[in-house]
Amino acid sequence: NAGVTQTPKFQVLKTGQSMTLQCAQDMNHEYMSWYRQDPGMGLRLIHYSVGAGITDQGEVPNGYNVSRSTTEDFPLRLLSAAPSQTSVYFCASSTTRRDTTYEQYFGPGTRLTVT
Amino acid sequence: GQNIDQPTEMTATEGAIVQINCTYQTSGFNGLFWYQQHAGEAPTFLSYNVLDGLEEKGRFSSFLSRSKGYSYLLLKELQMKDSASYLCAAYTGGGNKLTFGTGTQLKVEL
């Protein structure tokens, strides 16, 4: 199993550009989520999904869109990049089965700089 | 609202024991996670407490008191490789939503 994969690992964007951060998992997990991590702020939830076709907003959703057309993939779209979106982005997944610990497995992260 | 507090930094000596505290106030609470994150890497799962009490896993133990909104992570026989950030996260339901604290940066010294 590859676990949770993210691409790209690094990205530099200019203000106003759009792009998609890719996330995929091969563990058949129902739940997937996107976080951003900034110094002194901890991990903040952007969007999450409890299954294909179902998405919802987290704590900091503005400027980001998501979709979940398959169980495996959960891309994050930046509509019009702003310097405030410079951050490290982590994708995570977990099962929702009741007999588990619900631990979230994290991808390696995407380091995004917006100039 | 959701509020999770943990110390920003701690320093300890190799071979010693360190306790990292976490207090939480959340609307809806189903459990408490601890994750470890080395610099430049992704968080990795350490422990999960649902019921009050102590869960032991090798050199790491985690404690939860739901009535006090309090948890701690205990690291024994500290090693240099334990230098990392330790993240406390409350499982607040609504799917598998987690609310994270800002993390405690632990430095292990000789």
mmCIF file with all atom_site columns, C-alpha atoms in Angstrom:
data_model
loop_
_atom_site.group_PDB
_atom_site.id
_atom_site.type_symbol
_atom_site.label_atom_id
_atom_site.label_alt_id
_atom_site.label_comp_id
_atom_site.label_asym_id
_atom_site.label_entity_id
_atom_site.label_seq_id
_atom_site.pdbx_PDB_ins_code
_atom_site.Cartn_x
_atom_site.Cartn_y
_atom_site.Cartn_z
_atom_site.occupancy
_atom_site.B_iso_or_equiv
_atom_site.pdbx_formal_charge
_atom_site.auth_seq_id
_atom_site.auth_comp_id
_atom_site.auth_asym_id
_atom_site.auth_atom_id
_atom_site.pdbx_PDB_model_num
ATOM 1   C CA . ASN A 1 1   ? 0.000   0.000  0.000   1.00 0.00 ? 1   ASN A CA 1
ATOM 2   C CA . ALA A 1 2   ? 1.212   3.488  -0.872  1.00 0.00 ? 2   ALA A CA 1
ATOM 3   C CA . GLY A 1 3   ? -1.045  4.985  1.822   1.00 0.00 ? 3   GLY A CA 1
ATOM 4   C CA . VAL A 1 4   ? -1.835  8.660  1.207   1.00 0.00 ? 4   VAL A CA 1
ATOM 5   C CA . THR A 1 5   ? -0.011  10.333 -1.650  1.00 0.00 ? 5   THR A CA 1
ATOM 6   C CA . GLN A 1 6   ? 0.100   14.023 -2.514  1.00 0.00 ? 6   GLN A CA 1
ATOM 7   C CA . THR A 1 7   ? 1.383   15.882 -5.550  1.00 0.00 ? 7   THR A CA 1
ATOM 8   C CA . PRO A 1 8   ? 3.187   18.143 -6.053  1.00 0.00 ? 8   PRO A CA 1
ATOM 9   C CA . LYS A 1 9   ? 5.587   18.257 -3.101  1.00 0.00 ? 9   LYS A CA 1
ATOM 10  C CA . PHE A 1 10  ? 6.546   21.861 -3.756  1.00 0.00 ? 10  PHE A CA 1
ATOM 11  C CA . GLN A 1 11  ? 4.806   24.591 -5.735  1.00 0.00 ? 11  GLN A CA 1
ATOM 12  C CA . VAL A 1 12  ? 5.329   28.308 -6.325  1.00 0.00 ? 12  VAL A CA 1
ATOM 13  C CA . LEU A 1 13  ? 2.408   30.317 -7.658  1.00 0.00 ? 13  LEU A CA 1
ATOM 14  C CA . LYS A 1 14  ? 1.899   33.937 -8.567  1.00 0.00 ? 14  LYS A CA 1
ATOM 15  C CA . THR A 1 15  ? -0.975  35.855 -7.032  1.00 0.00 ? 15  THR A CA 1
ATOM 16  C CA . GLY A 1 16  ? -4.173  35.186 -8.968  1.00 0.00 ? 16  GLY A CA 1
ATOM 17  C CA . GLN A 1 17  ? -3.112  31.864 -10.455 1.00 0.00 ? 17  GLN A CA 1
ATOM 18  C CA . SER A 1 18  ? -5.192  28.767 -9.876  1.00 0.00 ? 18  SER A CA 1
ATOM 19  C CA . MET A 1 19  ? -4.037  25.223 -9.288  1.00 0.00 ? 19  MET A CA 1
ATOM 20  C CA . THR A 1 20  ? -5.112  21.833 -7.960  1.00 0.00 ? 20  THR A CA 1
ATOM 21  C CA . LEU A 1 21  ? -3.351  19.913 -5.221  1.00 0.00 ? 21  LEU A CA 1
ATOM 22  C CA . GLN A 1 22  ? -3.800  16.202 -5.732  1.00 0.00 ? 22  GLN A CA 1
ATOM 23  C CA . CYS A 1 23  ? -4.483  13.655 -2.993  1.00 0.00 ? 23  CYS A CA 1
ATOM 24  C CA . ALA A 1 24  ? -5.070  9.930  -3.339  1.00 0.00 ? 24  ALA A CA 1
ATOM 25  C CA . GLN A 1 25  ? -5.364  7.030  -0.905  1.00 0.00 ? 25  GLN A CA 1
ATOM 26  C CA . ASP A 1 26  ? -5.407  3.278  -1.543  1.00 0.00 ? 26  ASP A CA 1
ATOM 27  C CA . MET A 1 27  ? -6.789  2.132  1.818   1.00 0.00 ? 27  MET A CA 1
ATOM 28  C CA . ASN A 1 28  ? -10.481 2.347  0.850   1.00 0.00 ? 28  ASN A CA 1
ATOM 29  C CA . HIS A 1 29  ? -11.033 4.979  3.526   1.00 0.00 ? 29  HIS A CA 1
ATOM 30  C CA . GLU A 1 30  ? -14.356 6.739  3.614   1.00 0.00 ? 30  GLU A CA 1
ATOM 31  C CA . TYR A 1 31  ? -13.147 9.929  5.274   1.00 0.00 ? 31  TYR A CA 1
ATOM 32  C CA . MET A 1 32  ? -10.691 12.338 3.652   1.00 0.00 ? 32  MET A CA 1
ATOM 33  C CA . SER A 1 33  ? -9.680  15.819 4.662   1.00 0.00 ? 33  SER A CA 1
ATOM 34  C CA . TRP A 1 34  ? -7.420  18.737 3.826   1.00 0.00 ? 34  TRP A CA 1
ATOM 35  C CA . TYR A 1 35  ? -5.492  20.743 6.411   1.00 0.00 ? 35  TYR A CA 1
ATOM 36  C CA . ARG A 1 36  ? -3.168  23.676 6.199   1.00 0.00 ? 36  ARG A CA 1
ATOM 37  C CA . GLN A 1 37  ? -0.351  24.132 8.677   1.00 0.00 ? 37  GLN A CA 1
ATOM 38  C CA . ASP A 1 38  ? 1.112   27.530 9.451   1.00 0.00 ? 38  ASP A CA 1
ATOM 39  C CA . PRO A 1 39  ? 3.728   28.440 12.088  1.00 0.00 ? 39  PRO A CA 1
ATOM 40  C CA . GLY A 1 40  ? 2.102   28.927 15.489  1.00 0.00 ? 40  GLY A CA 1
ATOM 41  C CA . MET A 1 41  ? -1.361  28.013 14.157  1.00 0.00 ? 41  MET A CA 1
ATOM 42  C CA . GLY A 1 42  ? -1.365  24.249 14.189  1.00 0.00 ? 42  GLY A CA 1
ATOM 43  C CA . LEU A 1 43  ? -3.278  22.163 11.659  1.00 0.00 ? 43  LEU A CA 1
ATOM 44  C CA . ARG A 1 44  ? -6.511  23.784 10.504  1.00 0.00 ? 44  ARG A CA 1
ATOM 45  C CA . LEU A 1 45  ? -9.222  21.894 8.653   1.00 0.00 ? 45  LEU A CA 1
ATOM 46  C CA . ILE A 1 46  ? -10.072 23.316 5.213   1.00 0.00 ? 46  ILE A CA 1
ATOM 47  C CA . HIS A 1 47  ? -12.585 20.822 3.762   1.00 0.00 ? 47  HIS A CA 1
ATOM 48  C CA . TYR A 1 48  ? -13.494 17.235 4.420   1.00 0.00 ? 48  TYR A CA 1
ATOM 49  C CA . SER A 1 49  ? -15.482 14.397 2.869   1.00 0.00 ? 49  SER A CA 1
ATOM 50  C CA . VAL A 1 50  ? -17.218 11.407 4.430   1.00 0.00 ? 50  VAL A CA 1
ATOM 51  C CA . GLY A 1 51  ? -17.605 9.577  1.140   1.00 0.00 ? 51  GLY A CA 1
ATOM 52  C CA . ALA A 1 52  ? -17.782 9.916  -2.631  1.00 0.00 ? 52  ALA A CA 1
ATOM 53  C CA . GLY A 1 53  ? -20.092 12.761 -3.606  1.00 0.00 ? 53  GLY A CA 1
ATOM 54  C CA . ILE A 1 54  ? -20.181 14.250 -0.092  1.00 0.00 ? 54  ILE A CA 1
ATOM 55  C CA . THR A 1 55  ? -18.052 17.212 0.972   1.00 0.00 ? 55  THR A CA 1
ATOM 56  C CA . ASP A 1 56  ? -18.307 19.837 3.684   1.00 0.00 ? 56  ASP A CA 1
ATOM 57  C CA . GLN A 1 57  ? -16.458 22.907 4.900   1.00 0.00 ? 57  GLN A CA 1
ATOM 58  C CA . GLY A 1 58  ? -14.005 22.940 7.743   1.00 0.00 ? 58  GLY A CA 1
ATOM 59  C CA . GLU A 1 59  ? -12.617 25.824 9.758   1.00 0.00 ? 59  GLU A CA 1
ATOM 60  C CA . VAL A 1 60  ? -10.909 27.788 6.930   1.00 0.00 ? 60  VAL A CA 1
ATOM 61  C CA . PRO A 1 61  ? -12.664 26.992 3.597   1.00 0.00 ? 61  PRO A CA 1
ATOM 62  C CA . ASN A 1 62  ? -12.533 30.399 1.886   1.00 0.00 ? 62  ASN A CA 1
ATOM 63  C CA . GLY A 1 63  ? -10.558 30.409 -1.363  1.00 0.00 ? 63  GLY A CA 1
ATOM 64  C CA . TYR A 1 64  ? -10.597 26.617 -1.721  1.00 0.00 ? 64  TYR A CA 1
ATOM 65  C CA . ASN A 1 65  ? -12.876 24.129 -3.496  1.00 0.00 ? 65  ASN A CA 1
ATOM 66  C CA . VAL A 1 66  ? -13.012 20.355 -3.268  1.00 0.00 ? 66  VAL A CA 1
ATOM 67  C CA . SER A 1 67  ? -14.841 17.501 -4.931  1.00 0.00 ? 67  SER A CA 1
ATOM 68  C CA . ARG A 1 68  ? -14.951 13.753 -4.247  1.00 0.00 ? 68  ARG A CA 1
ATOM 69  C CA . SER A 1 69  ? -15.933 11.825 -7.347  1.00 0.00 ? 69  SER A CA 1
ATOM 70  C CA . THR A 1 70  ? -14.235 8.590  -6.235  1.00 0.00 ? 70  THR A CA 1
ATOM 71  C CA . THR A 1 71  ? -13.339 7.009  -2.893  1.00 0.00 ? 71  THR A CA 1
ATOM 72  C CA . GLU A 1 72  ? -9.632  7.264  -3.709  1.00 0.00 ? 72  GLU A CA 1
ATOM 73  C CA . ASP A 1 73  ? -9.197  10.890 -4.798  1.00 0.00 ? 73  ASP A CA 1
ATOM 74  C CA . PHE A 1 74  ? -9.826  14.184 -3.053  1.00 0.00 ? 74  PHE A CA 1
ATOM 75  C CA . PRO A 1 75  ? -8.315  17.152 -4.949  1.00 0.00 ? 75  PRO A CA 1
ATOM 76  C CA . LEU A 1 76  ? -8.064  20.632 -3.463  1.00 0.00 ? 76  LEU A CA 1
ATOM 77  C CA . ARG A 1 77  ? -8.448  23.577 -5.831  1.00 0.00 ? 77  ARG A CA 1
ATOM 78  C CA . LEU A 1 78  ? -7.110  27.044 -5.196  1.00 0.00 ? 78  LEU A CA 1
ATOM 79  C CA . LEU A 1 79  ? -9.320  29.342 -7.227  1.00 0.00 ? 79  LEU A CA 1
ATOM 80  C CA . SER A 1 80  ? -7.213  32.521 -7.243  1.00 0.00 ? 80  SER A CA 1
ATOM 81  C CA . ALA A 1 81  ? -4.051  32.180 -5.182  1.00 0.00 ? 81  ALA A CA 1
ATOM 82  C CA . ALA A 1 82  ? -3.220  34.819 -2.581  1.00 0.00 ? 82  ALA A CA 1
ATOM 83  C CA . PRO A 1 83  ? -0.048  35.270 -0.487  1.00 0.00 ? 83  PRO A CA 1
ATOM 84  C CA . SER A 1 84  ? -2.132  34.367 2.608   1.00 0.00 ? 84  SER A CA 1
ATOM 85  C CA . GLN A 1 85  ? -2.434  30.861 1.150   1.00 0.00 ? 85  GLN A CA 1
ATOM 86  C CA . THR A 1 86  ? 1.300   30.275 1.477   1.00 0.00 ? 86  THR A CA 1
ATOM 87  C CA . SER A 1 87  ? 1.366   27.237 3.735   1.00 0.00 ? 87  SER A CA 1
ATOM 88  C CA . VAL A 1 88  ? 2.019   23.530 4.014   1.00 0.00 ? 88  VAL A CA 1
ATOM 89  C CA . TYR A 1 89  ? -1.014  21.503 2.956   1.00 0.00 ? 89  TYR A CA 1
ATOM 90  C CA . PHE A 1 90  ? -1.687  18.022 4.283   1.00 0.00 ? 90  PHE A CA 1
ATOM 91  C CA . CYS A 1 91  ? -4.244  15.552 3.056   1.00 0.00 ? 91  CYS A CA 1
ATOM 92  C CA . ALA A 1 92  ? -5.421  12.842 5.462   1.00 0.00 ? 92  ALA A CA 1
ATOM 93  C CA . SER A 1 93  ? -7.730  9.857  5.359   1.00 0.00 ? 93  SER A CA 1
ATOM 94  C CA . SER A 1 94  ? -9.323  7.482  7.837   1.00 0.00 ? 94  SER A CA 1
ATOM 95  C CA . THR A 1 95  ? -11.915 4.759  8.039   1.00 0.00 ? 95  THR A CA 1
ATOM 96  C CA . THR A 1 96  ? -15.246 5.461  9.720   1.00 0.00 ? 96  THR A CA 1
ATOM 97  C CA . ARG A 1 97  ? -15.793 1.859  10.855  1.00 0.00 ? 97  ARG A CA 1
ATOM 98  C CA . ARG A 1 98  ? -16.869 1.715  14.486  1.00 0.00 ? 98  ARG A CA 1
ATOM 99  C CA . ASP A 1 99  ? -14.382 -0.995 15.498  1.00 0.00 ? 99  ASP A CA 1
ATOM 100 C CA . THR A 1 100 ? -11.336 1.159  14.772  1.00 0.00 ? 100 THR A CA 1
ATOM 101 C CA . THR A 1 101 ? -9.460  4.039  16.361  1.00 0.00 ? 101 THR A CA 1
ATOM 102 C CA . TYR A 1 102 ? -10.381 6.424  13.527  1.00 0.00 ? 102 TYR A CA 1
ATOM 103 C CA . GLU A 1 103 ? -6.733  7.435  13.284  1.00 0.00 ? 103 GLU A CA 1
ATOM 104 C CA . GLN A 1 104 ? -6.032  9.714  10.361  1.00 0.00 ? 104 GLN A CA 1
ATOM 105 C CA . TYR A 1 105 ? -3.214  8.847  7.987   1.00 0.00 ? 105 TYR A CA 1
ATOM 106 C CA . PHE A 1 106 ? -1.446  11.879 6.578   1.00 0.00 ? 106 PHE A CA 1
ATOM 107 C CA . GLY A 1 107 ? 0.148   12.407 3.203   1.00 0.00 ? 107 GLY A CA 1
ATOM 108 C CA . PRO A 1 108 ? 3.688   13.875 2.945   1.00 0.00 ? 108 PRO A CA 1
ATOM 109 C CA . GLY A 1 109 ? 2.416   17.411 2.384   1.00 0.00 ? 109 GLY A CA 1
ATOM 110 C CA . THR A 1 110 ? 2.605   20.059 -0.329  1.00 0.00 ? 110 THR A CA 1
ATOM 111 C CA . ARG A 1 111 ? 4.650   23.144 0.390   1.00 0.00 ? 111 ARG A CA 1
ATOM 112 C CA . LEU A 1 112 ? 3.006   26.056 -1.427  1.00 0.00 ? 112 LEU A CA 1
ATOM 113 C CA . THR A 1 113 ? 4.421   29.538 -1.817  1.00 0.00 ? 113 THR A CA 1
ATOM 114 C CA . VAL A 1 114 ? 2.340   32.334 -3.341  1.00 0.00 ? 114 VAL A CA 1
ATOM 115 C CA . THR A 1 115 ? 4.284   35.399 -4.458  1.00 0.00 ? 115 THR A CA 1
ATOM 116 C CA . GLY B 2 1   ? -16.340 26.805 19.764  1.00 0.00 ? 1   GLY B CA 1
ATOM 117 C CA . GLN B 2 2   ? -13.282 24.623 19.938  1.00 0.00 ? 2   GLN B CA 1
ATOM 118 C CA . ASN B 2 3   ? -10.244 25.387 22.087  1.00 0.00 ? 3   ASN B CA 1
ATOM 119 C CA . ILE B 2 4   ? -7.250  23.169 22.663  1.00 0.00 ? 4   ILE B CA 1
ATOM 120 C CA . ASP B 2 5   ? -4.269  24.331 24.717  1.00 0.00 ? 5   ASP B CA 1
ATOM 121 C CA . GLN B 2 6   ? -0.829  22.813 25.043  1.00 0.00 ? 6   GLN B CA 1
ATOM 122 C CA . PRO B 2 7   ? 2.569   24.288 25.911  1.00 0.00 ? 7   PRO B CA 1
ATOM 123 C CA . THR B 2 8   ? 4.518   25.737 23.008  1.00 0.00 ? 8   THR B CA 1
ATOM 124 C CA . GLU B 2 9   ? 7.932   24.329 23.895  1.00 0.00 ? 9   GLU B CA 1
ATOM 125 C CA . MET B 2 10  ? 9.519   21.890 26.322  1.00 0.00 ? 10  MET B CA 1
ATOM 126 C CA . THR B 2 11  ? 13.091  20.744 26.862  1.00 0.00 ? 11  THR B CA 1
ATOM 127 C CA . ALA B 2 12  ? 14.135  17.480 28.485  1.00 0.00 ? 12  ALA B CA 1
ATOM 128 C CA . THR B 2 13  ? 17.259  15.363 28.948  1.00 0.00 ? 13  THR B CA 1
ATOM 129 C CA . GLU B 2 14  ? 18.008  12.123 27.158  1.00 0.00 ? 14  GLU B CA 1
ATOM 130 C CA . GLY B 2 15  ? 16.930  9.170  29.301  1.00 0.00 ? 15  GLY B CA 1
ATOM 131 C CA . ALA B 2 16  ? 14.487  11.236 31.355  1.00 0.00 ? 16  ALA B CA 1
ATOM 132 C CA . ILE B 2 17  ? 10.676  11.268 31.465  1.00 0.00 ? 17  ILE B CA 1
ATOM 133 C CA . VAL B 2 18  ? 8.585   14.139 30.120  1.00 0.00 ? 18  VAL B CA 1
ATOM 134 C CA . GLN B 2 19  ? 4.864   14.850 30.385  1.00 0.00 ? 19  GLN B CA 1
ATOM 135 C CA . ILE B 2 20  ? 3.132   17.018 27.780  1.00 0.00 ? 20  ILE B CA 1
ATOM 136 C CA . ASN B 2 21  ? -0.233  18.357 28.903  1.00 0.00 ? 21  ASN B CA 1
ATOM 137 C CA . CYS B 2 22  ? -3.270  19.220 26.826  1.00 0.00 ? 22  CYS B CA 1
ATOM 138 C CA . THR B 2 23  ? -6.527  20.830 27.911  1.00 0.00 ? 23  THR B CA 1
ATOM 139 C CA . TYR B 2 24  ? -9.556  21.065 25.662  1.00 0.00 ? 24  TYR B CA 1
ATOM 140 C CA . GLN B 2 25  ? -12.945 22.735 25.492  1.00 0.00 ? 25  GLN B CA 1
ATOM 141 C CA . THR B 2 26  ? -14.951 21.463 22.541  1.00 0.00 ? 26  THR B CA 1
ATOM 142 C CA . SER B 2 27  ? -18.578 21.287 21.516  1.00 0.00 ? 27  SER B CA 1
ATOM 143 C CA . GLY B 2 28  ? -18.920 17.562 21.079  1.00 0.00 ? 28  GLY B CA 1
ATOM 144 C CA . PHE B 2 29  ? -16.135 15.237 22.181  1.00 0.00 ? 29  PHE B CA 1
ATOM 145 C CA . ASN B 2 30  ? -15.579 11.634 21.189  1.00 0.00 ? 30  ASN B CA 1
ATOM 146 C CA . GLY B 2 31  ? -11.904 11.054 21.932  1.00 0.00 ? 31  GLY B CA 1
ATOM 147 C CA . LEU B 2 32  ? -8.389  12.502 22.116  1.00 0.00 ? 32  LEU B CA 1
ATOM 148 C CA . PHE B 2 33  ? -5.522  11.819 19.737  1.00 0.00 ? 33  PHE B CA 1
ATOM 149 C CA . TRP B 2 34  ? -1.805  12.419 20.057  1.00 0.00 ? 34  TRP B CA 1
ATOM 150 C CA . TYR B 2 35  ? 0.349   12.731 16.954  1.00 0.00 ? 35  TYR B CA 1
ATOM 151 C CA . GLN B 2 36  ? 4.106   13.144 16.527  1.00 0.00 ? 36  GLN B CA 1
ATOM 152 C CA . GLN B 2 37  ? 5.508   15.383 13.813  1.00 0.00 ? 37  GLN B CA 1
ATOM 153 C CA . HIS B 2 38  ? 9.189   15.652 12.957  1.00 0.00 ? 38  HIS B CA 1
ATOM 154 C CA . ALA B 2 39  ? 10.339  18.824 11.228  1.00 0.00 ? 39  ALA B CA 1
ATOM 155 C CA . GLY B 2 40  ? 9.423   18.818 7.554   1.00 0.00 ? 40  GLY B CA 1
ATOM 156 C CA . GLU B 2 41  ? 7.410   15.619 7.818   1.00 0.00 ? 41  GLU B CA 1
ATOM 157 C CA . ALA B 2 42  ? 3.774   14.577 8.129   1.00 0.00 ? 42  ALA B CA 1
ATOM 158 C CA . PRO B 2 43  ? 2.129   13.890 11.498  1.00 0.00 ? 43  PRO B CA 1
ATOM 159 C CA . THR B 2 44  ? 2.114   10.247 12.566  1.00 0.00 ? 44  THR B CA 1
ATOM 160 C CA . PHE B 2 45  ? -0.349  8.629  14.970  1.00 0.00 ? 45  PHE B CA 1
ATOM 161 C CA . LEU B 2 46  ? 0.781   7.906  18.536  1.00 0.00 ? 46  LEU B CA 1
ATOM 162 C CA . SER B 2 47  ? -2.320  7.223  20.626  1.00 0.00 ? 47  SER B CA 1
ATOM 163 C CA . TYR B 2 48  ? -6.081  7.522  20.955  1.00 0.00 ? 48  TYR B CA 1
ATOM 164 C CA . ASN B 2 49  ? -8.039  7.757  24.214  1.00 0.00 ? 49  ASN B CA 1
ATOM 165 C CA . VAL B 2 50  ? -11.811 7.405  24.357  1.00 0.00 ? 50  VAL B CA 1
ATOM 166 C CA . LEU B 2 51  ? -12.362 6.424  27.982  1.00 0.00 ? 51  LEU B CA 1
ATOM 167 C CA . ASP B 2 52  ? -10.856 7.944  31.114  1.00 0.00 ? 52  ASP B CA 1
ATOM 168 C CA . GLY B 2 53  ? -7.563  6.435  32.158  1.00 0.00 ? 53  GLY B CA 1
ATOM 169 C CA . LEU B 2 54  ? -4.111  5.556  30.969  1.00 0.00 ? 54  LEU B CA 1
ATOM 170 C CA . GLU B 2 55  ? -3.217  3.846  27.696  1.00 0.00 ? 55  GLU B CA 1
ATOM 171 C CA . GLU B 2 56  ? 0.320   2.485  27.533  1.00 0.00 ? 56  GLU B CA 1
ATOM 172 C CA . LYS B 2 57  ? 2.201   1.716  24.363  1.00 0.00 ? 57  LYS B CA 1
ATOM 173 C CA . GLY B 2 58  ? 5.881   0.972  24.872  1.00 0.00 ? 58  GLY B CA 1
ATOM 174 C CA . ARG B 2 59  ? 7.757   4.129  25.945  1.00 0.00 ? 59  ARG B CA 1
ATOM 175 C CA . PHE B 2 60  ? 4.657   6.267  25.290  1.00 0.00 ? 60  PHE B CA 1
ATOM 176 C CA . SER B 2 61  ? 1.574   6.547  27.501  1.00 0.00 ? 61  SER B CA 1
ATOM 177 C CA . SER B 2 62  ? -1.460  8.777  27.184  1.00 0.00 ? 62  SER B CA 1
ATOM 178 C CA . PHE B 2 63  ? -3.995  9.730  29.811  1.00 0.00 ? 63  PHE B CA 1
ATOM 179 C CA . LEU B 2 64  ? -7.481  11.183 29.503  1.00 0.00 ? 64  LEU B CA 1
ATOM 180 C CA . SER B 2 65  ? -9.899  12.758 31.989  1.00 0.00 ? 65  SER B CA 1
ATOM 181 C CA . ARG B 2 66  ? -13.132 13.632 30.201  1.00 0.00 ? 66  ARG B CA 1
ATOM 182 C CA . SER B 2 67  ? -14.641 15.350 33.243  1.00 0.00 ? 67  SER B CA 1
ATOM 183 C CA . LYS B 2 68  ? -11.643 17.696 33.494  1.00 0.00 ? 68  LYS B CA 1
ATOM 184 C CA . GLY B 2 69  ? -11.109 18.181 29.755  1.00 0.00 ? 69  GLY B CA 1
ATOM 185 C CA . TYR B 2 70  ? -7.498  17.119 30.237  1.00 0.00 ? 70  TYR B CA 1
ATOM 186 C CA . SER B 2 71  ? -5.020  14.762 28.657  1.00 0.00 ? 71  SER B CA 1
ATOM 187 C CA . TYR B 2 72  ? -1.306  14.179 28.847  1.00 0.00 ? 72  TYR B CA 1
ATOM 188 C CA . LEU B 2 73  ? 1.298   12.314 26.843  1.00 0.00 ? 73  LEU B CA 1
ATOM 189 C CA . LEU B 2 74  ? 4.079   10.685 28.848  1.00 0.00 ? 74  LEU B CA 1
ATOM 190 C CA . LEU B 2 75  ? 7.355   9.833  27.145  1.00 0.00 ? 75  LEU B CA 1
ATOM 191 C CA . LYS B 2 76  ? 9.793   7.620  29.063  1.00 0.00 ? 76  LYS B CA 1
ATOM 192 C CA . GLU B 2 77  ? 13.472  6.870  28.473  1.00 0.00 ? 77  GLU B CA 1
ATOM 193 C CA . LEU B 2 78  ? 13.763  9.842  26.162  1.00 0.00 ? 78  LEU B CA 1
ATOM 194 C CA . GLN B 2 79  ? 15.897  9.464  23.066  1.00 0.00 ? 79  GLN B CA 1
ATOM 195 C CA . MET B 2 80  ? 17.303  12.143 20.779  1.00 0.00 ? 80  MET B CA 1
ATOM 196 C CA . LYS B 2 81  ? 14.951  10.959 18.025  1.00 0.00 ? 81  LYS B CA 1
ATOM 197 C CA . ASP B 2 82  ? 11.994  11.974 20.240  1.00 0.00 ? 82  ASP B CA 1
ATOM 198 C CA . SER B 2 83  ? 12.793  15.626 19.463  1.00 0.00 ? 83  SER B CA 1
ATOM 199 C CA . ALA B 2 84  ? 9.679   16.595 17.518  1.00 0.00 ? 84  ALA B CA 1
ATOM 200 C CA . SER B 2 85  ? 6.401   18.452 17.761  1.00 0.00 ? 85  SER B CA 1
ATOM 201 C CA . TYR B 2 86  ? 3.611   16.642 19.625  1.00 0.00 ? 86  TYR B CA 1
ATOM 202 C CA . LEU B 2 87  ? 0.089   17.472 18.528  1.00 0.00 ? 87  LEU B CA 1
ATOM 203 C CA . CYS B 2 88  ? -2.983  17.039 20.690  1.00 0.00 ? 88  CYS B CA 1
ATOM 204 C CA . ALA B 2 89  ? -6.236  16.682 18.719  1.00 0.00 ? 89  ALA B CA 1
ATOM 205 C CA . ALA B 2 90  ? -9.845  16.294 19.833  1.00 0.00 ? 90  ALA B CA 1
ATOM 206 C CA . TYR B 2 91  ? -12.143 14.052 17.818  1.00 0.00 ? 91  TYR B CA 1
ATOM 207 C CA . THR B 2 92  ? -15.294 16.094 17.694  1.00 0.00 ? 92  THR B CA 1
ATOM 208 C CA . GLY B 2 93  ? -17.424 13.822 15.522  1.00 0.00 ? 93  GLY B CA 1
ATOM 209 C CA . GLY B 2 94  ? -19.314 14.949 12.449  1.00 0.00 ? 94  GLY B CA 1
ATOM 210 C CA . GLY B 2 95  ? -17.530 12.400 10.339  1.00 0.00 ? 95  GLY B CA 1
ATOM 211 C CA . ASN B 2 96  ? -14.019 12.029 11.707  1.00 0.00 ? 96  ASN B CA 1
ATOM 212 C CA . LYS B 2 97  ? -13.354 15.711 12.283  1.00 0.00 ? 97  LYS B CA 1
ATOM 213 C CA . LEU B 2 98  ? -10.309 16.537 14.343  1.00 0.00 ? 98  LEU B CA 1
ATOM 214 C CA . THR B 2 99  ? -9.504  19.843 16.017  1.00 0.00 ? 99  THR B CA 1
ATOM 215 C CA . PHE B 2 100 ? -5.790  20.254 16.629  1.00 0.00 ? 100 PHE B CA 1
ATOM 216 C CA . GLY B 2 101 ? -3.846  22.177 19.209  1.00 0.00 ? 101 GLY B CA 1
ATOM 217 C CA . THR B 2 102 ? -0.889  24.239 18.038  1.00 0.00 ? 102 THR B CA 1
ATOM 218 C CA . GLY B 2 103 ? 1.596   21.548 19.074  1.00 0.00 ? 103 GLY B CA 1
ATOM 219 C CA . THR B 2 104 ? 4.349   21.257 21.690  1.00 0.00 ? 104 THR B CA 1
ATOM 220 C CA . GLN B 2 105 ? 7.894   21.390 20.348  1.00 0.00 ? 105 GLN B CA 1
ATOM 221 C CA . LEU B 2 106 ? 9.973   18.979 22.425  1.00 0.00 ? 106 LEU B CA 1
ATOM 222 C CA . LYS B 2 107 ? 13.748  19.268 22.407  1.00 0.00 ? 107 LYS B CA 1
ATOM 223 C CA . VAL B 2 108 ? 15.736  16.388 23.867  1.00 0.00 ? 108 VAL B CA 1
ATOM 224 C CA . GLU B 2 109 ? 19.233  17.325 24.997  1.00 0.00 ? 109 GLU B CA 1
ATOM 225 C CA . LEU B 2 110 ? 22.252  15.277 26.043  1.00 0.00 ? 110 LEU B CA 1
#
